[in-house]
PDB file of C-alpha atoms in Angstrom:
ATOM      1  CA  MET A   1     -22.180   5.320 -35.421  1.00 87.00           C
ATOM      2  CA  PHE A   2     -20.124   2.213 -36.182  1.00 94.00           C
ATOM      3  CA  THR A   3     -17.610  -0.030 -34.423  1.00 92.00           C
ATOM      4  CA  GLY A   4     -15.229  -0.887 -37.255  1.00 94.00           C
ATOM      5  CA  ILE A   5     -16.119  -4.599 -37.074  1.00 94.00           C
ATOM      6  CA  ILE A   6     -16.798  -5.521 -40.708  1.00 96.00           C
ATOM      7  CA  GLU A   7     -19.914  -7.644 -41.277  1.00 95.00           C
ATOM      8  CA  GLU A   8     -19.261  -8.688 -44.850  1.00 97.00           C
ATOM      9  CA  ILE A   9     -17.307  -7.932 -48.002  1.00 98.00           C
ATOM     10  CA  GLY A  10     -19.648  -6.390 -50.551  1.00 98.00           C
ATOM     11  CA  GLU A  11     -19.230  -5.616 -54.230  1.00 98.00           C
ATOM     12  CA  ILE A  12     -20.011  -2.438 -56.158  1.00 98.00           C
ATOM     13  CA  THR A  13     -22.384  -3.504 -58.942  1.00 98.00           C
ATOM     14  CA  ALA A  14     -23.327  -0.130 -60.431  1.00 98.00           C
ATOM     15  CA  ILE A  15     -22.182   3.495 -60.476  1.00 97.00           C
ATOM     16  CA  ALA A  16     -24.432   6.175 -61.953  1.00 96.00           C
ATOM     17  CA  PRO A  17     -24.089   9.970 -62.030  1.00 93.00           C
ATOM     18  CA  SER A  18     -26.222  11.716 -59.404  1.00 91.00           C
ATOM     19  CA  GLY A  19     -25.967  15.496 -59.434  1.00 90.00           C
ATOM     20  CA  ASP A  20     -22.296  16.278 -58.911  1.00 92.00           C
ATOM     21  CA  GLY A  21     -21.763  12.903 -57.249  1.00 95.00           C
ATOM     22  CA  TRP A  22     -22.635   9.247 -57.719  1.00 96.00           C
ATOM     23  CA  ARG A  23     -25.408   6.805 -56.959  1.00 97.00           C
ATOM     24  CA  LEU A  24     -23.637   3.674 -55.823  1.00 97.00           C
ATOM     25  CA  THR A  25     -25.195   0.204 -55.804  1.00 98.00           C
ATOM     26  CA  VAL A  26     -23.564  -2.349 -53.511  1.00 98.00           C
ATOM     27  CA  ARG A  27     -24.304  -6.049 -53.333  1.00 98.00           C
ATOM     28  CA  ALA A  28     -24.328  -6.970 -49.643  1.00 97.00           C
ATOM     29  CA  PRO A  29     -26.869  -9.710 -48.883  1.00 96.00           C
ATOM     30  CA  ARG A  30     -26.266  -9.798 -45.138  1.00 94.00           C
ATOM     31  CA  ALA A  31     -26.479  -6.019 -44.647  1.00 92.00           C
ATOM     32  CA  VAL A  32     -29.781  -5.665 -46.498  1.00 93.00           C
ATOM     33  CA  GLN A  33     -31.617  -8.457 -44.698  1.00 90.00           C
ATOM     34  CA  ASP A  34     -33.377  -5.913 -42.491  1.00 86.00           C
ATOM     35  CA  ALA A  35     -32.208  -2.654 -44.058  1.00 87.00           C
ATOM     36  CA  VAL A  36     -34.760   0.123 -44.394  1.00 89.00           C
ATOM     37  CA  HIS A  37     -34.876   3.359 -46.348  1.00 92.00           C
ATOM     38  CA  GLY A  38     -32.769   6.038 -44.660  1.00 93.00           C
ATOM     39  CA  GLU A  39     -30.598   3.581 -42.723  1.00 93.00           C
ATOM     40  CA  SER A  40     -26.860   4.212 -42.420  1.00 96.00           C
ATOM     41  CA  ILE A  41     -24.399   1.668 -43.792  1.00 97.00           C
ATOM     42  CA  ALA A  42     -20.635   2.159 -43.868  1.00 97.00           C
ATOM     43  CA  VAL A  43     -18.980   1.285 -47.191  1.00 98.00           C
ATOM     44  CA  SER A  44     -15.215   0.932 -46.673  1.00 98.00           C
ATOM     45  CA  GLY A  45     -15.560   3.357 -43.794  1.00 97.00           C
ATOM     46  CA  VAL A  46     -17.774   5.924 -45.545  1.00 98.00           C
ATOM     47  CA  CYS A  47     -21.163   6.420 -43.888  1.00 97.00           C
ATOM     48  CA  LEU A  48     -23.843   6.258 -46.593  1.00 97.00           C
ATOM     49  CA  THR A  49     -27.643   6.451 -46.465  1.00 96.00           C
ATOM     50  CA  VAL A  50     -29.764   3.728 -48.043  1.00 97.00           C
ATOM     51  CA  VAL A  51     -32.111   5.186 -50.670  1.00 96.00           C
ATOM     52  CA  GLU A  52     -33.104   1.939 -52.371  1.00 95.00           C
ATOM     53  CA  SER A  53     -32.731  -1.734 -51.530  1.00 95.00           C
ATOM     54  CA  THR A  54     -33.441  -5.187 -52.952  1.00 94.00           C
ATOM     55  CA  SER A  55     -33.107  -8.663 -51.485  1.00 93.00           C
ATOM     56  CA  ASP A  56     -29.326  -8.599 -51.887  1.00 96.00           C
ATOM     57  CA  SER A  57     -28.204  -5.017 -52.584  1.00 97.00           C
ATOM     58  CA  PHE A  58     -28.695  -1.377 -51.683  1.00 97.00           C
ATOM     59  CA  ALA A  59     -28.159   1.981 -53.376  1.00 97.00           C
ATOM     60  CA  ALA A  60     -26.802   5.152 -51.801  1.00 97.00           C
ATOM     61  CA  ASP A  61     -25.902   8.618 -53.026  1.00 96.00           C
ATOM     62  CA  VAL A  62     -22.292   9.749 -52.626  1.00 97.00           C
ATOM     63  CA  MET A  63     -21.797  13.520 -52.815  1.00 95.00           C
ATOM     64  CA  LYS A  64     -18.820  15.184 -54.459  1.00 95.00           C
ATOM     65  CA  GLN A  65     -17.261  16.244 -51.134  1.00 94.00           C
ATOM     66  CA  THR A  66     -17.132  12.592 -50.055  1.00 95.00           C
ATOM     67  CA  LEU A  67     -15.568  11.555 -53.349  1.00 95.00           C
ATOM     68  CA  ASP A  68     -12.986  14.335 -52.977  1.00 95.00           C
ATOM     69  CA  VAL A  69     -11.741  13.114 -49.591  1.00 95.00           C
ATOM     70  CA  SER A  70     -12.146   9.337 -49.859  1.00 96.00           C
ATOM     71  CA  ALA A  71     -10.826   6.424 -51.876  1.00 96.00           C
ATOM     72  CA  LEU A  72     -14.347   5.763 -53.187  1.00 95.00           C
ATOM     73  CA  ALA A  73     -13.474   8.141 -56.002  1.00 94.00           C
ATOM     74  CA  THR A  74     -11.221   5.439 -57.476  1.00 94.00           C
ATOM     75  CA  ALA A  75     -13.811   2.666 -57.144  1.00 95.00           C
ATOM     76  CA  SER A  76     -15.413   1.000 -60.148  1.00 97.00           C
ATOM     77  CA  VAL A  77     -17.950  -1.716 -60.866  1.00 98.00           C
ATOM     78  CA  GLY A  78     -16.566  -4.925 -59.404  1.00 98.00           C
ATOM     79  CA  THR A  79     -14.627  -3.230 -56.593  1.00 97.00           C
ATOM     80  CA  SER A  80     -14.841  -5.103 -53.276  1.00 98.00           C
ATOM     81  CA  VAL A  81     -15.790  -2.996 -50.251  1.00 98.00           C
ATOM     82  CA  ASN A  82     -16.064  -3.480 -46.499  1.00 98.00           C
ATOM     83  CA  VAL A  83     -19.656  -3.254 -45.261  1.00 98.00           C
ATOM     84  CA  GLU A  84     -20.916  -2.534 -41.749  1.00 96.00           C
ATOM     85  CA  LYS A  85     -24.386  -1.548 -40.599  1.00 95.00           C
ATOM     86  CA  ALA A  86     -24.827   1.105 -37.929  1.00 92.00           C
ATOM     87  CA  MET A  87     -24.351  -0.077 -34.348  1.00 89.00           C
ATOM     88  CA  PRO A  88     -27.632  -0.661 -32.478  1.00 82.00           C
ATOM     89  CA  VAL A  89     -28.060   0.994 -29.089  1.00 79.00           C
ATOM     90  CA  GLY A  90     -26.966  -1.354 -26.320  1.00 77.00           C
ATOM     91  CA  ALA A  91     -24.688  -3.449 -28.514  1.00 78.00           C
ATOM     92  CA  ARG A  92     -21.129  -4.334 -27.528  1.00 78.00           C
ATOM     93  CA  LEU A  93     -18.464  -2.000 -28.864  1.00 78.00           C
ATOM     94  CA  GLY A  94     -16.201  -4.648 -30.362  1.00 81.00           C
ATOM     95  CA  GLY A  95     -13.845  -2.221 -32.102  1.00 83.00           C
ATOM     96  CA  HIS A  96     -13.817   1.499 -31.311  1.00 89.00           C
ATOM     97  CA  ILE A  97     -16.097   4.457 -31.989  1.00 88.00           C
ATOM     98  CA  VAL A  98     -16.141   4.989 -35.764  1.00 92.00           C
ATOM     99  CA  GLN A  99     -18.263   7.778 -37.217  1.00 91.00           C
ATOM    100  CA  GLY A 100     -17.956   6.935 -40.888  1.00 94.00           C
ATOM    101  CA  HIS A 101     -16.555  10.418 -41.555  1.00 94.00           C
ATOM    102  CA  ILE A 102     -13.342   9.987 -43.537  1.00 95.00           C
ATOM    103  CA  ASP A 103     -10.475  12.311 -42.570  1.00 95.00           C
ATOM    104  CA  GLY A 104      -8.428  11.550 -45.688  1.00 95.00           C
ATOM    105  CA  THR A 105      -6.691   8.766 -47.546  1.00 97.00           C
ATOM    106  CA  GLY A 106      -3.367   6.983 -47.270  1.00 97.00           C
ATOM    107  CA  GLU A 107      -1.319   4.900 -49.669  1.00 97.00           C
ATOM    108  CA  VAL A 108      -0.119   1.406 -48.911  1.00 98.00           C
ATOM    109  CA  LEU A 109       3.674   1.748 -48.846  1.00 97.00           C
ATOM    110  CA  GLU A 110       4.666  -1.769 -47.852  1.00 97.00           C
ATOM    111  CA  VAL A 111       3.121  -5.188 -47.258  1.00 97.00           C
ATOM    112  CA  ARG A 112       5.115  -7.560 -45.058  1.00 95.00           C
ATOM    113  CA  PRO A 113       3.494 -10.996 -44.919  1.00 92.00           C
ATOM    114  CA  GLY A 114       4.182 -13.189 -41.910  1.00 85.00           C
ATOM    115  CA  VAL A 115       3.492 -16.831 -41.168  1.00 84.00           C
ATOM    116  CA  GLU A 116      -0.077 -16.157 -40.055  1.00 85.00           C
ATOM    117  CA  TRP A 117      -0.448 -12.403 -40.284  1.00 91.00           C
ATOM    118  CA  SER A 118       0.540  -9.426 -42.395  1.00 95.00           C
ATOM    119  CA  VAL A 119       1.860  -5.956 -41.621  1.00 97.00           C
ATOM    120  CA  LEU A 120       0.808  -2.983 -43.724  1.00 97.00           C
ATOM    121  CA  ARG A 121       2.643   0.329 -43.735  1.00 97.00           C
ATOM    122  CA  VAL A 122       0.415   3.187 -44.852  1.00 98.00           C
ATOM    123  CA  SER A 123       1.286   6.798 -45.623  1.00 97.00           C
ATOM    124  CA  LEU A 124      -0.279   9.433 -43.392  1.00 95.00           C
ATOM    125  CA  PRO A 125      -1.208  12.993 -44.423  1.00 93.00           C
ATOM    126  CA  ALA A 126       0.779  15.531 -42.392  1.00 91.00           C
ATOM    127  CA  GLU A 127      -2.336  17.056 -40.825  1.00 91.00           C
ATOM    128  CA  LEU A 128      -3.427  13.654 -39.490  1.00 94.00           C
ATOM    129  CA  ALA A 129      -0.034  12.546 -38.167  1.00 93.00           C
ATOM    130  CA  PRO A 130      -0.470  14.142 -34.682  1.00 91.00           C
ATOM    131  CA  LEU A 131      -3.730  12.222 -34.235  1.00 93.00           C
ATOM    132  CA  VAL A 132      -2.220   8.742 -34.705  1.00 95.00           C
ATOM    133  CA  VAL A 133      -0.306   7.148 -31.839  1.00 94.00           C
ATOM    134  CA  ASP A 134       1.358   3.792 -31.247  1.00 95.00           C
ATOM    135  CA  LYS A 135      -1.161   1.316 -29.778  1.00 95.00           C
ATOM    136  CA  GLY A 136      -3.970   3.756 -30.543  1.00 94.00           C
ATOM    137  CA  SER A 137      -7.022   3.063 -32.684  1.00 94.00           C
ATOM    138  CA  ILE A 138      -7.524   3.927 -36.338  1.00 96.00           C
ATOM    139  CA  SER A 139     -10.114   2.987 -38.939  1.00 97.00           C
ATOM    140  CA  VAL A 140      -8.673   1.835 -42.282  1.00 98.00           C
ATOM    141  CA  ASP A 141     -11.313   1.258 -44.969  1.00 98.00           C
ATOM    142  CA  GLY A 142     -13.824   1.095 -42.125  1.00 97.00           C
ATOM    143  CA  THR A 143     -11.926  -1.578 -40.195  1.00 97.00           C
ATOM    144  CA  SER A 144     -11.117  -0.896 -36.548  1.00 96.00           C
ATOM    145  CA  LEU A 145      -7.392  -1.541 -36.052  1.00 97.00           C
ATOM    146  CA  THR A 146      -4.658  -0.979 -33.511  1.00 96.00           C
ATOM    147  CA  VAL A 147      -1.627   1.015 -34.644  1.00 97.00           C
ATOM    148  CA  SER A 148       1.477  -1.151 -34.220  1.00 96.00           C
ATOM    149  CA  ALA A 149       4.089   1.460 -35.224  1.00 96.00           C
ATOM    150  CA  VAL A 150       4.302   5.108 -36.270  1.00 96.00           C
ATOM    151  CA  SER A 151       6.913   7.262 -37.963  1.00 94.00           C
ATOM    152  CA  ASP A 152       9.115   9.570 -35.909  1.00 91.00           C
ATOM    153  CA  PRO A 153       7.572  13.060 -35.569  1.00 88.00           C
ATOM    154  CA  SER A 154      10.862  14.571 -36.801  1.00 84.00           C
ATOM    155  CA  LEU A 155      10.288  13.030 -40.244  1.00 75.00           C
ATOM    156  CA  THR A 156       8.336  15.988 -41.494  1.00 70.00           C
ATOM    157  CA  ALA A 157       8.686  15.062 -45.176  1.00 76.00           C
ATOM    158  CA  SER A 158       6.737  11.809 -44.892  1.00 89.00           C
ATOM    159  CA  HIS A 159       4.614  10.248 -42.166  1.00 95.00           C
ATOM    160  CA  TRP A 160       3.372   6.688 -41.916  1.00 96.00           C
ATOM    161  CA  PHE A 161       1.823   4.156 -39.564  1.00 97.00           C
ATOM    162  CA  GLU A 162       1.716   0.372 -39.487  1.00 98.00           C
ATOM    163  CA  ILE A 163      -1.091  -2.070 -38.707  1.00 97.00           C
ATOM    164  CA  SER A 164      -0.695  -5.779 -37.989  1.00 96.00           C
ATOM    165  CA  LEU A 165      -3.481  -7.867 -39.518  1.00 96.00           C
ATOM    166  CA  ILE A 166      -4.487 -11.172 -37.944  1.00 95.00           C
ATOM    167  CA  PRO A 167      -5.836 -14.040 -40.116  1.00 95.00           C
ATOM    168  CA  GLU A 168      -9.473 -13.110 -39.348  1.00 95.00           C
ATOM    169  CA  THR A 169      -8.935  -9.543 -40.580  1.00 96.00           C
ATOM    170  CA  LEU A 170      -7.125 -10.772 -43.687  1.00 96.00           C
ATOM    171  CA  THR A 171     -10.043 -12.973 -44.690  1.00 95.00           C
ATOM    172  CA  ALA A 172     -13.032 -11.007 -43.378  1.00 96.00           C
ATOM    173  CA  THR A 173     -12.085  -7.626 -44.876  1.00 98.00           C
ATOM    174  CA  THR A 174     -10.642  -6.235 -48.097  1.00 97.00           C
ATOM    175  CA  LEU A 175      -7.365  -5.434 -46.341  1.00 97.00           C
ATOM    176  CA  GLY A 176      -6.135  -8.948 -47.066  1.00 95.00           C
ATOM    177  CA  THR A 177      -5.917  -8.125 -50.761  1.00 95.00           C
ATOM    178  CA  ARG A 178      -4.347  -4.686 -50.453  1.00 96.00           C
ATOM    179  CA  ALA A 179      -1.134  -4.130 -52.398  1.00 96.00           C
ATOM    180  CA  VAL A 180       1.543  -1.436 -52.547  1.00 98.00           C
ATOM    181  CA  GLY A 181       0.115   1.659 -54.209  1.00 97.00           C
ATOM    182  CA  ASP A 182      -3.503   1.069 -53.157  1.00 97.00           C
ATOM    183  CA  ARG A 183      -5.314   3.971 -51.545  1.00 97.00           C
ATOM    184  CA  VAL A 184      -7.274   3.422 -48.345  1.00 98.00           C
ATOM    185  CA  ASN A 185      -9.750   5.484 -46.348  1.00 98.00           C
ATOM    186  CA  LEU A 186      -8.563   6.773 -42.983  1.00 98.00           C
ATOM    187  CA  GLU A 187     -10.583   7.890 -39.968  1.00 96.00           C
ATOM    188  CA  THR A 188      -8.626   8.900 -36.883  1.00 95.00           C
ATOM    189  CA  ASP A 189      -9.797   8.496 -33.305  1.00 90.00           C
ATOM    190  CA  ILE A 190     -12.575  10.970 -32.489  1.00 86.00           C
ATOM    191  CA  LEU A 191     -11.122  11.560 -29.013  1.00 85.00           C
ATOM    192  CA  ALA A 192      -7.799  12.634 -30.538  1.00 83.00           C
ATOM    193  CA  ARG A 193      -9.617  15.055 -32.856  1.00 83.00           C
ATOM    194  CA  HIS A 194     -11.480  16.643 -29.955  1.00 81.00           C
ATOM    195  CA  VAL A 195      -8.282  17.052 -27.931  1.00 86.00           C
ATOM    196  CA  GLU A 196      -6.517  18.677 -30.885  1.00 81.00           C
ATOM    197  CA  ARG A 197      -9.407  21.141 -31.304  1.00 80.00           C
ATOM    198  CA  LEU A 198      -9.438  22.009 -27.597  1.00 85.00           C
ATOM    199  CA  LEU A 199      -5.692  22.613 -27.610  1.00 83.00           C
ATOM    200  CA  ALA A 200      -6.010  24.851 -30.676  1.00 82.00           C
ATOM    201  CA  PHE A 201      -8.572  27.037 -28.908  1.00 82.00           C
ATOM    202  CA  ARG A 202      -6.473  27.131 -25.754  1.00 80.00           C
ATOM    203  CA  ALA A 203      -3.463  28.277 -27.761  1.00 80.00           C
ATOM    204  CA  VAL A 204      -5.519  31.104 -29.312  1.00 79.00           C
ATOM    205  CA  SER A 205      -6.912  32.090 -25.922  1.00 76.00           C
ATOM    206  CA  GLU A 206      -3.541  32.144 -24.211  1.00 77.00           C
ATOM    207  CA  GLY A 207      -1.987  34.074 -27.079  1.00 71.00           C
ATOM    208  CA  GLY A 208      -4.687  36.729 -26.896  1.00 61.00           C
ATOM    209  CA  SER A 209      -4.419  37.162 -23.127  1.00 56.00           C
ATOM    210  CA  ARG A 210      -0.746  38.098 -23.182  1.00 52.00           C
TER     211      ARG A 210
END
């Protein structure tokens, strides 16, 4: 379990085939200070398990299913990534509950820089659109953010949401370097996903009882 508060910006230093997936090596000196084998570390929002570590880096296996649904599939050696270790029990929840289970990806549609902040508009897959609400929480590349605007539900052809990035977020995460056309990992609010599932079962139940 994570909070979406990024601890450091890491760098992918090696990618090697591993079965039908990859073994990824990430340089992240702060994250590996007390990392142990089997520990969970989120890499741009993707929960990965440490299989090897050195004084300044760790390696983790990424299976094909993860590559299919996340933006890690487009990563290469030298790619910067957001890194967060799993939240310890009893710690403050600075962001929101982030599982590290990517729902899908979005594309940066627009970057509007301000005097001290920046607004990103990101495309939203149709199946995720009902789960994203104005002023709600969303994880973008593992970063806990508040949705500042959403597209009208009637725009069925294309959905989007916007996030407003403060100076700290721009410098402490990779989102400060995102440009139009970049793909980002999205994880919607777990509470919204549970509600959607409950409503789906209720609809089936009510339909069958008529």
